[in-house]
Structure formats: structure tokens, C-alpha cells
Amino acid sequence: MIVESRELKLKNRIPVTRIAKYWEGLKEGKVFKTVCKCGMSYYPPKADCVCGNQTEWVEIVGEGIVESFTVVHSIPACFEWGGVYRIVIAKFEDVRVMGWSEEDVKIGERVSILTKKDASGIWKVWFEKR
Amino acid sequence: MRVGVVGVGCSKFGVRDVTLQEIAFEAVIEALKDANLSQEEIDLSVVGCVGTRSYELMPTVVINEYCGFSGKGPLGVEAACATGSAAVYTAYSSIKSGISDISIVIGVEKMTEVDTAVSAAIGGRAGNYLWEHHFYGTTFPAYYAMHATAHMARFGTTEKQMALVAVKAHRNAAKNPKAHFQKEITVEEVLSSKVIAYPLKLYDCSPISDGASAAVLASEKAVKDYGLDAVWFESIGFSSDTSNMTMRENFFSLRATRIAAEMAYKGAKISDPLRSFDFATVHDCFTIAEIIAYEDLGFCKKGKGGEFIEKGESDFGGKIPVNTFGGLKARGHPLAATGVAMVYEIVKQLREEAGKLQVDLKHYRALTHNIGGTGHFSWVFIFGR
Ligand SMILES: [Zn+2]
């Protein structure tokens, strides 16, 4: 015998004020990492370096090398607005970046980084073959 | 002062029509009877439960009350899929430090109260929600799939080699009445099953299971005073890694496992694992995870994990039988229950109570390897008798 629980809707308001430049950048076609005077680079970006200093913003540009990918066929509940999708991780100098790609990219291939809205209306990182 | 495991219990894993606390009690009562102790003799209870898919959102005290341990703690522990091992370590530490003499560890998970797509959306948050799942819809299979494609590209590992891990797991689980899956499968069935996250297919993935495991731990003094039968902790290793997958050093090895293994091997003075252990339980939430584990635990050279399974080295009669009770892959992987179920398997085997699945014992020593997330946490325990 089954009893249904009362419904709980869970949606968080995520404070990204200190790293707002990242979201602003996405809308302008730019992907930013943060760097610190001490030599550390961060992607995903963070406002605080572990050394205690505040970080600075640097745009990720140029050519990335694909290090891994998958194509998701069993789609999680909050992504049911689209079909199957390809997640790719590519290395750009000292950082690795996660993004989506519409092309059948392979490990070792060169890609460019760009930003675009997905079908749910969220700006994010995409990769294209160079 | 040594610490030993003096009683173990494990529920039937699978889709179970019982609550979190009821399934926990199945394991608890078996473990207490196995140790020939009652709730009264327990000083401390440690409850491991990830709890993200069951209806009690703060389940520690609910489980503790139902099992008869009110007033005995409880300590609640969470470390994703490594919760069971973190809970075992918590109970171990309490005894080792002299705070308690006898403690119980309960690892329990109900995963089937929500539907599969919701479960995938929760599991996909087992990394860094904002930077991964939020933007890119990572799922738990997707995380390991990205390790599989990297391992395939780097070392030529094949989908067929991965399928062999599943075939072995199902073959062992079919002889374990407590396992989720009770039937053998073929390589062809694995390869033709539906794609979950390329290159992982349905049969490369552990199922969504309910289950519980429990272990009673005691100090050497309590073992003597109560006349208990112990399997002893010989060494423990642990480590962790970044929440963001993009911040890892590579995607074909898990650094946390390599460090945890090094720490545990050093503690037990082990230089060659293949000549030191009779068998091992490793974290095979996906078939590729077992192949990577062979390498990171030093059972074979980096990149040779595919060959290791192909040659039958991890099967009964091989160099080191791995996951004799069916592994996470076929016994099931109710998150927090897994690490404690590994201890259950070790104790049953080292006491020669494993029935049709009994391995031949020479060293009377074995290891457990339990990962949380995608190498976010890693634990290695070495036990001896
Ligand atoms: Zn710094």
C-alpha cells in the first residue's frame, strides 16, 4: 500500500552577485575565468582565491582541445524540454571548460568556445569544431 | 588497541515495499543477532543516509528511533555514495579514541520513492550543481560516461571489455539471494541494451535500489570481555577531490582512489596487492568504474584494466576475485548502504560463510574500495582475520 507525500516544490534563489560578470559575459558572447596575482587560475570562476586575495577576470579565448564527452540519452527531469544532448569538456590553456556541442566532436579535436541560449532560455557555453 | 567488526547484517537489495526505517531494521537486527548483542550493549549509533530520494528529509533520528537506539547518539553522516565508509570510519574513530567500546553503523537508502527522471535529476547534482547540472544537465551516468570515453580514447578500452564487468557482476549476483538482480546476462545483452549516456548502456549501470546494511564494531577489550568473533581493521586510507569535474587532473583515473590506496597500503605494509589479498570489493557503480579501480588500486598497470577483466583475473580463480557478491552493478547500489555492504561481504568471506560464493582464503585479508560521487570521496579499508 502506498501513501503519497504532500508536494514540496524546491527552487532556490542562488546569489551570484560576486561573480555576476560571468553571467553578463555569457550574454555578450564571452566566457570568463578568474585569476589571482599568486598564479592561480579558476574555472569555474570564483571571487576568492584560496590564498585570501580577490581574483581578477580574464576572458577565455582561442583554441581548446577536447578531453572528454558524452551524449546523454536518459534525460533528467529538469532537462525534458529538449532531446538528447552532448556534454563536452575542453582544455583552454590552464583551465578546463564544460559546455554543449551540436557537432559530433571527438577527444583530441580542436574547438572554439562560444555562448548561446539553450531551448530553455539559459545562456551557456557551447563548442564548435575549428 | 585494535578495532574489529563483530556482527554484520544486510537487507535484500532491490525495489522494496518498505520504509527507510523498516529496511534499516532488517539489517540492524541481523547484525545484532550475528554479534549476539542487543541494543543495550551499543554505546553509539552512526547512521549513514544520503536521503535525497526518500520522504524523510532529516532521517537520522527517525532511523535511530525505529531501530531502538534512542539516546545512543546518533551521529548522522553523508558523503554521497561513500557515506557508508564515512559512517564506518566515524564509528571506528569513536572506538579507537576510547570514547565508546561498541558501536553500530547503519547505512541505508530508499531510492525508489521518486520516478527515474527525478532520480536522474537528483543524481546529476552529485558534482557541483551550479556549474555542471544547472547549465549542462549532467547525470550520474554522464559523469562516468565522460571517464569511459576518456579511457577508451587514451588506452583503447572497449565497450565489450566494459560489458564483461557487467556479465561477471550478474553471474555472482545470481548466486546471492540478497542481490537486486538474480539473473545472468550475456555480453550481447549488455551491448544491445539502450544507451543511457554514451558509451554507457543500461547494463553498464548499477540499478536504482533500496537497501540497508549494518555492522557492529567493538574494541579489542570488548571483543575479549564479551567473547566476540572479530574481523579486524588493519588499515584505512581516504582522500577526496574537486566537486567540479573540470578541475580534475584527467578523466581516466581517480586521484582520490590512488591516494587512499597508497595510504591504506602503507598502513598495512602492503607492496603487492595481488600477493596480499584473497579478494576485493571495489566501487563498480558503472562498469568503467571497476576497470579504472583495478588500475588505481594497483591490481594492474594504468590502461590495462580492460585486459584484466578480459583475462578473468578479477573472477573466481583469477589473481584477485573482485565483487564476489555481485558488486554495486548487480547486487545494487543503495548509496549509503553500499560501503557497509562491502564490510558485510568482507566479513562473510573472511569467516568462510559465503556459501556458493566463497573464495579460497590464503592471506585472510581483503580490501574494500568505496567512492563517493565521481571520485569526490574515496575510501579504502583493509581487513584481516
Ligand atoms: Zn591567490
Short mmCIF file of C-alpha atoms and ligand atoms in Angstrom, two decimals:
data_model
loop_
_atom_site.label_atom_id
_atom_site.label_comp_id
_atom_site.label_asym_id
_atom_site.label_seq_id
_atom_site.Cartn_x
_atom_site.Cartn_y
_atom_site.Cartn_z
CA MET A 1 0.00 0.00 0.00
CA ILE A 2 1.27 3.48 -0.92
CA VAL A 3 0.53 6.88 0.63
CA GLU A 4 1.51 9.96 -1.43
CA SER A 5 3.52 12.62 0.40
CA ARG A 6 2.44 16.25 0.27
CA GLU A 7 4.10 18.01 -2.65
CA LEU A 8 7.23 20.06 -1.96
CA LYS A 9 8.36 22.49 -4.67
CA LEU A 10 12.06 23.22 -4.34
CA LYS A 11 13.55 26.11 -6.31
CA ASN A 12 16.50 28.03 -4.88
CA ARG A 13 17.38 31.70 -5.33
CA ILE A 14 21.14 31.43 -5.96
CA PRO A 15 23.17 34.54 -5.05
CA VAL A 16 25.73 35.12 -7.83
CA THR A 17 26.31 38.81 -7.10
CA ARG A 18 30.06 38.44 -6.51
CA ILE A 19 30.52 36.61 -9.82
CA ALA A 20 27.79 38.41 -11.81
CA LYS A 21 30.32 39.32 -14.52
CA TYR A 22 30.28 35.68 -15.61
CA TRP A 23 26.54 35.83 -16.45
CA GLU A 24 26.90 39.26 -18.04
CA GLY A 25 29.77 37.86 -20.14
CA LEU A 26 27.70 34.91 -21.36
CA LYS A 27 25.13 37.32 -22.81
CA GLU A 28 27.94 39.18 -24.66
CA GLY A 29 29.48 36.02 -26.09
CA LYS A 30 32.35 35.99 -23.60
CA VAL A 31 33.42 33.26 -21.17
CA PHE A 32 35.45 34.43 -18.20
CA LYS A 33 37.77 32.70 -15.77
CA THR A 34 39.30 34.36 -12.72
CA VAL A 35 42.99 34.60 -11.92
CA CYS A 36 45.00 35.67 -8.89
CA LYS A 37 48.31 37.50 -8.50
CA CYS A 38 49.61 34.40 -6.73
CA GLY A 39 49.40 32.44 -10.01
CA MET A 40 46.15 30.51 -9.51
CA SER A 41 43.53 30.35 -12.29
CA TYR A 42 39.94 29.34 -11.70
CA TYR A 43 37.30 27.88 -13.95
CA PRO A 44 34.57 27.84 -12.91
CA PRO A 45 35.41 31.37 -11.74
CA LYS A 46 35.41 32.27 -8.06
CA ALA A 47 35.70 35.62 -6.31
CA ASP A 48 38.09 34.41 -3.60
CA CYS A 49 41.47 32.84 -4.25
CA VAL A 50 42.38 30.21 -1.65
CA CYS A 51 45.36 32.45 -0.73
CA GLY A 52 42.95 35.11 0.54
CA ASN A 53 43.30 37.63 -2.31
CA GLN A 54 40.44 38.76 -4.54
CA THR A 55 40.68 37.38 -8.07
CA GLU A 56 40.53 39.26 -11.40
CA TRP A 57 38.52 38.48 -14.54
CA VAL A 58 40.19 37.15 -17.72
CA GLU A 59 38.36 36.11 -20.89
CA ILE A 60 38.92 32.58 -22.22
CA VAL A 61 39.81 32.79 -25.90
CA GLY A 62 41.49 30.77 -28.63
CA GLU A 63 41.54 27.08 -29.30
CA GLY A 64 40.55 24.31 -26.90
CA ILE A 65 41.32 20.61 -27.05
CA VAL A 66 38.50 18.15 -26.31
CA GLU A 67 39.42 15.91 -23.36
CA SER A 68 36.10 14.16 -22.81
CA PHE A 69 32.49 13.99 -23.92
CA THR A 70 29.26 12.02 -23.59
CA VAL A 71 25.82 12.06 -25.19
CA VAL A 72 23.02 11.99 -22.64
CA HIS A 73 20.08 9.80 -23.74
CA SER A 74 18.44 9.18 -20.35
CA ILE A 75 17.36 12.75 -19.65
CA PRO A 76 16.93 14.16 -16.13
CA ALA A 77 13.59 15.69 -15.09
CA CYS A 78 14.56 19.37 -15.44
CA PHE A 79 16.00 18.89 -18.98
CA GLU A 80 12.96 17.26 -20.53
CA TRP A 81 12.38 20.39 -22.67
CA GLY A 82 14.88 19.14 -25.27
CA GLY A 83 16.16 15.94 -26.85
CA VAL A 84 19.47 14.13 -26.37
CA TYR A 85 22.46 16.42 -25.76
CA ARG A 86 26.24 16.19 -25.97
CA ILE A 87 28.32 17.37 -22.98
CA VAL A 88 31.94 18.19 -23.81
CA ILE A 89 34.95 19.11 -21.66
CA ALA A 90 37.73 21.01 -23.43
CA LYS A 91 41.03 22.40 -22.17
CA PHE A 92 41.91 26.04 -22.83
CA GLU A 93 45.47 26.72 -21.61
CA ASP A 94 45.35 26.35 -17.82
CA VAL A 95 41.62 25.64 -17.38
CA ARG A 96 39.06 23.06 -18.49
CA VAL A 97 35.58 24.15 -19.52
CA MET A 98 32.32 22.21 -19.71
CA GLY A 99 29.85 23.01 -22.48
CA TRP A 100 27.41 21.61 -25.01
CA SER A 101 28.12 20.90 -28.67
CA GLU A 102 25.76 20.25 -31.55
CA GLU A 103 28.59 18.64 -33.52
CA ASP A 104 29.93 15.12 -33.13
CA VAL A 105 33.23 16.20 -31.56
CA LYS A 106 35.87 13.63 -30.64
CA ILE A 107 38.58 13.55 -27.99
CA GLY A 108 41.71 15.35 -29.18
CA GLU A 109 39.83 17.60 -31.66
CA ARG A 110 40.22 21.39 -31.60
CA VAL A 111 37.22 23.54 -30.70
CA SER A 112 36.28 27.21 -30.34
CA ILE A 113 34.32 28.49 -27.36
CA LEU A 114 31.12 30.50 -27.80
CA THR A 115 27.97 31.31 -25.88
CA LYS A 116 24.36 30.77 -26.84
CA LYS A 117 20.94 30.38 -25.25
CA ASP A 118 19.63 26.83 -24.96
CA ALA A 119 15.99 25.97 -25.69
CA SER A 120 15.10 26.61 -22.02
CA GLY A 121 16.35 30.19 -22.36
CA ILE A 122 19.58 29.87 -20.38
CA TRP A 123 22.81 31.41 -21.75
CA LYS A 124 25.71 29.00 -21.55
CA VAL A 125 28.92 27.68 -23.10
CA TRP A 126 28.93 25.86 -26.45
CA PHE A 127 31.77 24.46 -28.50
CA GLU A 128 32.24 24.37 -32.27
CA LYS A 129 34.83 22.48 -34.30
CA ARG A 130 37.57 24.79 -35.57
CA MET B 1 44.02 -1.15 20.75
CA ARG B 2 42.60 -2.87 17.67
CA VAL B 3 39.04 -2.40 16.43
CA GLY B 4 37.06 -5.28 14.99
CA VAL B 5 33.80 -5.95 13.18
CA VAL B 6 31.83 -8.37 15.35
CA GLY B 7 28.46 -8.51 13.61
CA VAL B 8 27.05 -7.74 10.17
CA GLY B 9 23.63 -7.56 8.57
CA CYS B 10 22.28 -6.77 5.13
CA SER B 11 18.75 -6.43 3.80
CA LYS B 12 17.62 -7.78 0.47
CA PHE B 13 18.51 -5.09 -2.11
CA GLY B 14 16.05 -4.15 -4.83
CA VAL B 15 12.74 -2.34 -5.29
CA ARG B 16 11.40 -2.80 -1.77
CA ASP B 17 7.92 -2.07 -0.45
CA VAL B 18 9.12 -0.86 2.97
CA THR B 19 10.14 2.46 4.55
CA LEU B 20 13.66 3.70 5.18
CA GLN B 21 13.48 2.80 8.85
CA GLU B 22 11.91 -0.62 8.23
CA ILE B 23 14.61 -1.64 5.76
CA ALA B 24 17.29 -0.30 8.15
CA PHE B 25 15.90 -2.50 10.91
CA GLU B 26 16.20 -5.62 8.73
CA ALA B 27 19.97 -5.04 8.59
CA VAL B 28 20.27 -3.90 12.21
CA ILE B 29 18.52 -6.88 13.78
CA GLU B 30 20.57 -9.28 11.64
CA ALA B 31 23.81 -7.55 12.70
CA LEU B 32 22.87 -7.55 16.41
CA LYS B 33 21.92 -11.25 16.31
CA ASP B 34 25.10 -12.01 14.37
CA ALA B 35 27.15 -10.32 17.13
CA ASN B 36 24.98 -11.92 19.82
CA LEU B 37 24.41 -8.48 21.34
CA SER B 38 21.37 -6.30 21.95
CA GLN B 39 20.70 -2.57 21.61
CA GLU B 40 21.62 -2.22 25.32
CA GLU B 41 25.30 -3.01 24.76
CA ILE B 42 25.69 -0.42 21.99
CA ASP B 43 27.35 2.84 23.13
CA LEU B 44 26.99 4.79 19.90
CA SER B 45 24.95 4.56 16.71
CA VAL B 46 26.14 6.10 13.47
CA VAL B 47 23.56 6.49 10.73
CA GLY B 48 24.68 6.94 7.14
CA CYS B 49 21.97 8.06 4.72
CA VAL B 50 22.22 10.36 1.71
CA GLY B 51 18.45 10.67 1.94
CA THR B 52 17.81 12.78 -1.15
CA ARG B 53 15.23 10.43 -2.69
CA SER B 54 13.21 9.28 0.33
CA TYR B 55 10.36 11.05 2.05
CA GLU B 56 12.13 11.78 5.37
CA LEU B 57 14.42 14.73 4.65
CA MET B 58 16.20 14.54 8.00
CA PRO B 59 16.13 10.79 8.52
CA THR B 60 18.90 10.13 11.06
CA VAL B 61 16.80 10.29 14.19
CA VAL B 62 13.83 8.52 12.57
CA ILE B 63 16.01 5.54 11.68
CA ASN B 64 17.72 5.62 15.07
CA GLU B 65 14.42 5.56 16.99
CA TYR B 66 12.90 2.77 14.89
CA CYS B 67 15.95 0.57 15.41
CA GLY B 68 15.89 1.03 19.19
CA PHE B 69 18.91 3.28 19.65
CA SER B 70 17.29 6.45 21.05
CA GLY B 71 19.78 8.00 23.45
CA LYS B 72 22.78 6.24 21.84
CA GLY B 73 23.83 9.08 19.58
CA PRO B 74 23.03 9.20 16.75
CA LEU B 75 25.68 10.68 14.53
CA GLY B 76 24.41 11.35 11.00
CA VAL B 77 26.94 11.01 8.20
CA GLU B 78 26.76 11.98 4.50
CA ALA B 79 29.47 11.55 1.85
CA ALA B 80 27.44 10.76 -1.30
CA CYS B 81 27.97 7.14 -2.45
CA ALA B 82 30.82 6.81 0.09
CA THR B 83 28.51 7.59 3.01
CA GLY B 84 28.71 4.01 4.28
CA SER B 85 32.50 4.10 4.54
CA ALA B 86 32.50 7.55 6.15
CA ALA B 87 29.99 6.18 8.70
CA VAL B 88 32.17 3.11 9.35
CA TYR B 89 35.14 5.43 9.88
CA THR B 90 33.12 7.55 12.33
CA ALA B 91 32.22 4.52 14.45
CA TYR B 92 35.79 3.19 14.17
CA SER B 93 37.23 6.54 15.32
CA SER B 94 34.96 6.64 18.33
CA ILE B 95 36.19 3.23 19.47
CA LYS B 96 39.82 3.88 18.56
CA SER B 97 39.79 7.06 20.63
CA GLY B 98 38.32 5.25 23.64
CA ILE B 99 35.03 7.18 23.65
CA SER B 100 32.93 4.08 23.00
CA ASP B 101 33.54 0.33 23.28
CA ILE B 102 30.85 -0.99 20.97
CA SER B 103 29.18 0.97 18.21
CA ILE B 104 26.83 0.22 15.34
CA VAL B 105 26.98 1.61 11.81
CA ILE B 106 23.78 1.71 9.77
CA GLY B 107 23.96 2.51 6.05
CA VAL B 108 20.52 2.84 4.48
CA GLU B 109 18.92 4.26 1.35
CA LYS B 110 15.46 4.26 -0.23
CA MET B 111 15.85 5.31 -3.86
CA THR B 112 12.65 4.12 -5.49
CA GLU B 113 10.12 6.54 -3.96
CA VAL B 114 10.64 9.01 -6.84
CA ASP B 115 10.48 8.29 -10.59
CA THR B 116 13.56 7.68 -12.76
CA ALA B 117 13.78 11.17 -14.34
CA VAL B 118 13.59 12.82 -10.90
CA SER B 119 16.18 10.38 -9.59
CA ALA B 120 18.44 11.29 -12.55
CA ALA B 121 17.99 15.00 -11.77
CA ILE B 122 19.00 14.40 -8.15
CA GLY B 123 21.96 12.15 -9.01
CA GLY B 124 23.13 14.68 -11.59
CA ARG B 125 23.68 17.11 -8.73
CA ALA B 126 26.35 14.83 -7.25
CA GLY B 127 29.07 17.16 -8.51
CA ASN B 128 28.77 20.92 -8.45
CA TYR B 129 25.15 21.86 -9.11
CA LEU B 130 25.53 25.45 -10.33
CA TRP B 131 28.42 24.92 -12.75
CA GLU B 132 27.50 21.50 -14.09
CA HIS B 133 23.94 20.22 -13.70
CA HIS B 134 22.29 23.67 -13.83
CA PHE B 135 23.80 24.56 -17.21
CA TYR B 136 24.59 21.24 -18.84
CA GLY B 137 22.24 18.63 -17.36
CA THR B 138 24.96 16.29 -16.10
CA THR B 139 23.62 13.00 -14.80
CA PHE B 140 25.45 10.45 -12.71
CA PRO B 141 25.84 8.07 -15.67
CA ALA B 142 27.06 11.07 -17.75
CA TYR B 143 29.88 11.74 -15.28
CA TYR B 144 31.18 8.18 -15.55
CA ALA B 145 30.48 8.12 -19.29
CA MET B 146 32.92 11.03 -19.64
CA HIS B 147 35.51 8.88 -17.86
CA ALA B 148 34.68 5.98 -20.18
CA THR B 149 35.20 8.00 -23.38
CA ALA B 150 38.48 9.37 -21.99
CA HIS B 151 39.67 5.86 -21.02
CA MET B 152 38.67 4.46 -24.42
CA ALA B 153 40.47 7.25 -26.30
CA ARG B 154 43.61 7.02 -24.21
CA PHE B 155 44.01 3.25 -23.77
CA GLY B 156 41.77 1.63 -26.38
CA THR B 157 39.44 0.18 -23.77
CA THR B 158 36.37 -1.30 -25.49
CA GLU B 159 32.64 -1.41 -24.81
CA LYS B 160 32.94 -5.21 -24.85
CA GLN B 161 35.52 -5.13 -22.03
CA MET B 162 33.16 -2.96 -20.01
CA ALA B 163 30.33 -5.41 -20.76
CA LEU B 164 32.42 -8.23 -19.27
CA VAL B 165 32.36 -6.42 -15.91
CA ALA B 166 28.55 -6.49 -16.01
CA VAL B 167 28.47 -10.15 -17.03
CA LYS B 168 30.73 -11.11 -14.08
CA ALA B 169 28.66 -8.98 -11.68
CA HIS B 170 25.37 -10.57 -12.74
CA ARG B 171 26.88 -14.08 -12.60
CA ASN B 172 27.90 -13.52 -8.97
CA ALA B 173 24.68 -11.73 -8.02
CA ALA B 174 22.62 -14.65 -9.36
CA LYS B 175 24.11 -16.73 -6.51
CA ASN B 176 23.48 -14.02 -3.89
CA PRO B 177 19.85 -14.13 -2.69
CA LYS B 178 20.19 -10.57 -1.31
CA ALA B 179 21.23 -9.08 -4.66
CA HIS B 180 18.90 -6.84 -6.69
CA PHE B 181 19.49 -8.81 -9.93
CA GLN B 182 19.03 -12.55 -9.77
CA LYS B 183 19.77 -13.48 -13.35
CA GLU B 184 22.85 -13.88 -15.53
CA ILE B 185 23.29 -11.77 -18.67
CA THR B 186 25.41 -12.08 -21.81
CA VAL B 187 27.85 -9.67 -23.44
CA GLU B 188 25.39 -9.30 -26.34
CA GLU B 189 22.57 -8.31 -23.98
CA VAL B 190 24.78 -5.63 -22.42
CA LEU B 191 25.94 -4.28 -25.78
CA SER B 192 22.41 -4.14 -27.21
CA SER B 193 20.77 -2.57 -24.16
CA LYS B 194 19.57 1.04 -24.56
CA VAL B 195 22.07 3.87 -24.33
CA ILE B 196 21.88 5.84 -21.07
CA ALA B 197 24.86 8.17 -21.63
CA TYR B 198 27.20 7.16 -24.46
CA PRO B 199 29.10 4.82 -24.23
CA LEU B 200 27.30 3.52 -21.13
CA LYS B 201 24.24 1.40 -21.74
CA LEU B 202 21.57 0.22 -19.33
CA TYR B 203 23.53 -2.88 -18.28
CA ASP B 204 26.71 -0.85 -17.70
CA CYS B 205 24.87 0.98 -14.91
CA SER B 206 24.06 -0.06 -11.36
CA PRO B 207 20.30 -0.20 -10.80
CA ILE B 208 18.23 2.16 -8.66
CA SER B 209 17.89 0.11 -5.48
CA ASP B 210 16.59 0.24 -1.94
CA GLY B 211 18.71 -1.41 0.72
CA ALA B 212 20.37 -1.30 4.11
CA SER B 213 23.44 -2.74 5.75
CA ALA B 214 24.68 -2.66 9.33
CA ALA B 215 27.89 -3.53 11.13
CA VAL B 216 28.68 -3.77 14.84
CA LEU B 217 32.20 -2.58 15.72
CA ALA B 218 33.99 -3.31 19.00
CA SER B 219 37.25 -2.57 20.76
CA GLU B 220 39.70 -5.42 21.33
CA LYS B 221 38.84 -5.26 25.02
CA ALA B 222 35.11 -5.59 24.33
CA VAL B 223 35.83 -8.50 21.97
CA LYS B 224 37.59 -10.29 24.84
CA ASP B 225 35.10 -9.28 27.56
CA TYR B 226 32.05 -10.41 25.56
CA GLY B 227 33.80 -13.33 23.85
CA LEU B 228 33.05 -11.96 20.37
CA ASP B 229 34.36 -13.15 16.98
CA ALA B 230 36.10 -10.31 15.13
CA VAL B 231 37.34 -9.41 11.68
CA TRP B 232 39.94 -6.72 12.34
CA PHE B 233 40.58 -3.34 10.74
CA GLU B 234 44.21 -3.41 9.57
CA SER B 235 44.47 -0.09 7.82
CA ILE B 236 42.39 2.79 6.46
CA GLY B 237 43.06 5.21 3.62
CA PHE B 238 40.96 8.11 2.41
CA SER B 239 41.10 11.12 0.16
CA SER B 240 38.90 13.46 -1.86
CA ASP B 241 38.94 15.58 -5.00
CA THR B 242 37.28 18.67 -6.51
CA SER B 243 33.50 18.94 -6.77
CA ASN B 244 33.87 20.33 -10.31
CA MET B 245 34.78 17.65 -12.81
CA THR B 246 36.54 20.27 -14.95
CA MET B 247 39.07 20.85 -12.17
CA ARG B 248 40.39 17.24 -12.20
CA GLU B 249 43.87 16.33 -13.48
CA ASN B 250 42.44 13.87 -16.05
CA PHE B 251 39.38 11.71 -16.76
CA PHE B 252 40.88 8.23 -16.99
CA SER B 253 41.93 7.81 -13.35
CA LEU B 254 40.59 8.90 -9.96
CA ARG B 255 43.29 10.61 -7.95
CA ALA B 256 41.35 10.23 -4.68
CA THR B 257 41.46 6.44 -5.06
CA ARG B 258 45.18 6.38 -5.80
CA ILE B 259 45.92 8.44 -2.68
CA ALA B 260 43.50 6.45 -0.48
CA ALA B 261 45.04 3.16 -1.66
CA GLU B 262 48.58 4.41 -1.09
CA MET B 263 47.66 5.46 2.45
CA ALA B 264 45.93 2.16 3.25
CA TYR B 265 48.69 0.01 1.70
CA LYS B 266 51.35 1.93 3.61
CA GLY B 267 49.44 1.47 6.86
CA ALA B 268 49.24 -2.30 6.36
CA LYS B 269 52.76 -2.55 4.83
CA ILE B 270 51.45 -3.86 1.52
CA SER B 271 53.66 -3.58 -1.55
CA ASP B 272 51.94 -6.01 -3.93
CA PRO B 273 48.15 -6.12 -3.59
CA LEU B 274 47.87 -9.24 -5.75
CA ARG B 275 50.02 -11.17 -3.26
CA SER B 276 48.35 -9.70 -0.18
CA PHE B 277 44.59 -10.02 -0.60
CA ASP B 278 42.33 -13.02 -1.17
CA PHE B 279 39.67 -10.85 -2.83
CA ALA B 280 38.46 -7.26 -3.02
CA THR B 281 35.24 -5.29 -3.13
CA VAL B 282 35.56 -2.24 -5.39
CA HIS B 283 33.24 0.59 -6.35
CA ASP B 284 31.63 -0.52 -9.63
CA CYS B 285 28.67 1.87 -9.85
CA PHE B 286 29.33 1.66 -13.62
CA THR B 287 31.36 -0.97 -15.47
CA ILE B 288 34.06 1.56 -16.39
CA ALA B 289 34.45 2.41 -12.70
CA GLU B 290 35.56 -1.17 -11.94
CA ILE B 291 38.11 -1.11 -14.79
CA ILE B 292 39.53 2.19 -13.51
CA ALA B 293 39.54 0.81 -9.95
CA TYR B 294 41.73 -2.20 -10.96
CA GLU B 295 44.30 0.31 -12.20
CA ASP B 296 44.07 2.90 -9.42
CA LEU B 297 44.26 0.18 -6.74
CA GLY B 298 47.38 -1.27 -8.38
CA PHE B 299 45.88 -4.62 -9.46
CA CYS B 300 47.27 -3.93 -12.94
CA LYS B 301 49.14 -1.19 -14.81
CA LYS B 302 47.36 2.01 -15.86
CA GLY B 303 45.40 1.37 -19.03
CA LYS B 304 45.40 -2.43 -18.63
CA GLY B 305 42.08 -2.68 -16.73
CA GLY B 306 40.24 -3.84 -19.84
CA GLU B 307 42.68 -6.71 -20.35
CA PHE B 308 42.46 -7.57 -16.64
CA ILE B 309 38.74 -8.34 -16.87
CA GLU B 310 39.13 -10.00 -20.29
CA LYS B 311 41.67 -12.47 -18.89
CA GLY B 312 39.37 -13.29 -15.96
CA GLU B 313 41.86 -12.02 -13.40
CA SER B 314 39.08 -10.46 -11.30
CA ASP B 315 36.89 -13.56 -11.40
CA PHE B 316 36.85 -16.59 -9.09
CA GLY B 317 40.15 -18.40 -9.71
CA GLY B 318 41.80 -15.23 -11.09
CA LYS B 319 44.57 -13.19 -9.50
CA ILE B 320 42.11 -11.35 -7.24
CA PRO B 321 38.36 -12.06 -7.28
CA VAL B 322 36.54 -8.73 -7.27
CA ASN B 323 32.97 -8.07 -6.10
CA THR B 324 32.13 -11.66 -5.29
CA PHE B 325 28.59 -10.78 -4.13
CA GLY B 326 27.68 -9.04 -7.41
CA GLY B 327 29.07 -5.57 -6.80
CA LEU B 328 27.15 -2.32 -6.96
CA LYS B 329 26.42 -3.19 -10.57
CA ALA B 330 24.24 -6.25 -9.85
CA ARG B 331 23.83 -6.55 -6.08
CA GLY B 332 22.59 -2.96 -6.21
CA HIS B 333 23.81 0.43 -5.04
CA PRO B 334 21.55 1.97 -2.39
CA LEU B 335 24.03 4.80 -1.85
CA ALA B 336 24.75 4.82 1.89
CA ALA B 337 24.19 1.07 2.23
CA THR B 338 26.99 0.29 -0.22
CA GLY B 339 30.06 0.98 1.94
CA VAL B 340 28.62 -1.03 4.83
CA ALA B 341 27.51 -3.83 2.47
CA MET B 342 31.15 -4.06 1.37
CA VAL B 343 32.11 -4.69 5.01
CA TYR B 344 29.32 -7.31 5.20
CA GLU B 345 30.83 -9.10 2.19
CA ILE B 346 34.36 -8.95 3.65
CA VAL B 347 33.22 -10.36 6.99
CA LYS B 348 31.15 -13.18 5.43
CA GLN B 349 34.04 -14.18 3.16
CA LEU B 350 36.75 -13.99 5.85
CA ARG B 351 34.58 -16.07 8.20
CA GLU B 352 34.05 -18.57 5.35
CA GLU B 353 30.28 -18.10 5.49
CA ALA B 354 29.80 -17.06 1.85
CA GLY B 355 28.27 -20.34 0.66
CA LYS B 356 28.30 -20.76 -3.13
CA LEU B 357 30.26 -17.51 -3.46
CA GLN B 358 33.05 -18.45 -1.03
CA VAL B 359 36.58 -17.57 -2.21
CA ASP B 360 39.62 -19.64 -1.27
CA LEU B 361 41.43 -17.96 1.62
CA LYS B 362 45.21 -17.91 1.89
CA HIS B 363 46.10 -14.49 3.27
CA TYR B 364 42.89 -13.99 5.28
CA ARG B 365 42.99 -10.37 4.20
CA ALA B 366 40.81 -8.28 1.87
CA LEU B 367 40.01 -4.71 0.97
CA THR B 368 37.01 -2.50 0.39
CA HIS B 369 37.12 0.45 -2.00
CA ASN B 370 34.21 2.88 -1.85
CA ILE B 371 33.89 6.05 -3.94
CA GLY B 372 31.59 8.99 -3.31
CA GLY B 373 30.36 10.82 -6.38
CA THR B 374 32.80 10.58 -9.30
CA GLY B 375 35.91 10.28 -7.16
CA HIS B 376 34.82 13.16 -4.96
CA PHE B 377 35.46 10.92 -1.95
CA SER B 378 37.43 7.69 -1.83
CA TRP B 379 37.88 5.21 0.99
CA VAL B 380 40.00 2.06 1.19
CA PHE B 381 39.72 -0.25 4.19
CA ILE B 382 41.92 -3.29 4.74
CA PHE B 383 40.54 -6.06 6.94
CA GLY B 384 42.16 -9.22 8.25
CA ARG B 385 41.25 -12.26 10.30
ZN ZN C 1 45.90 33.71 -4.83
#
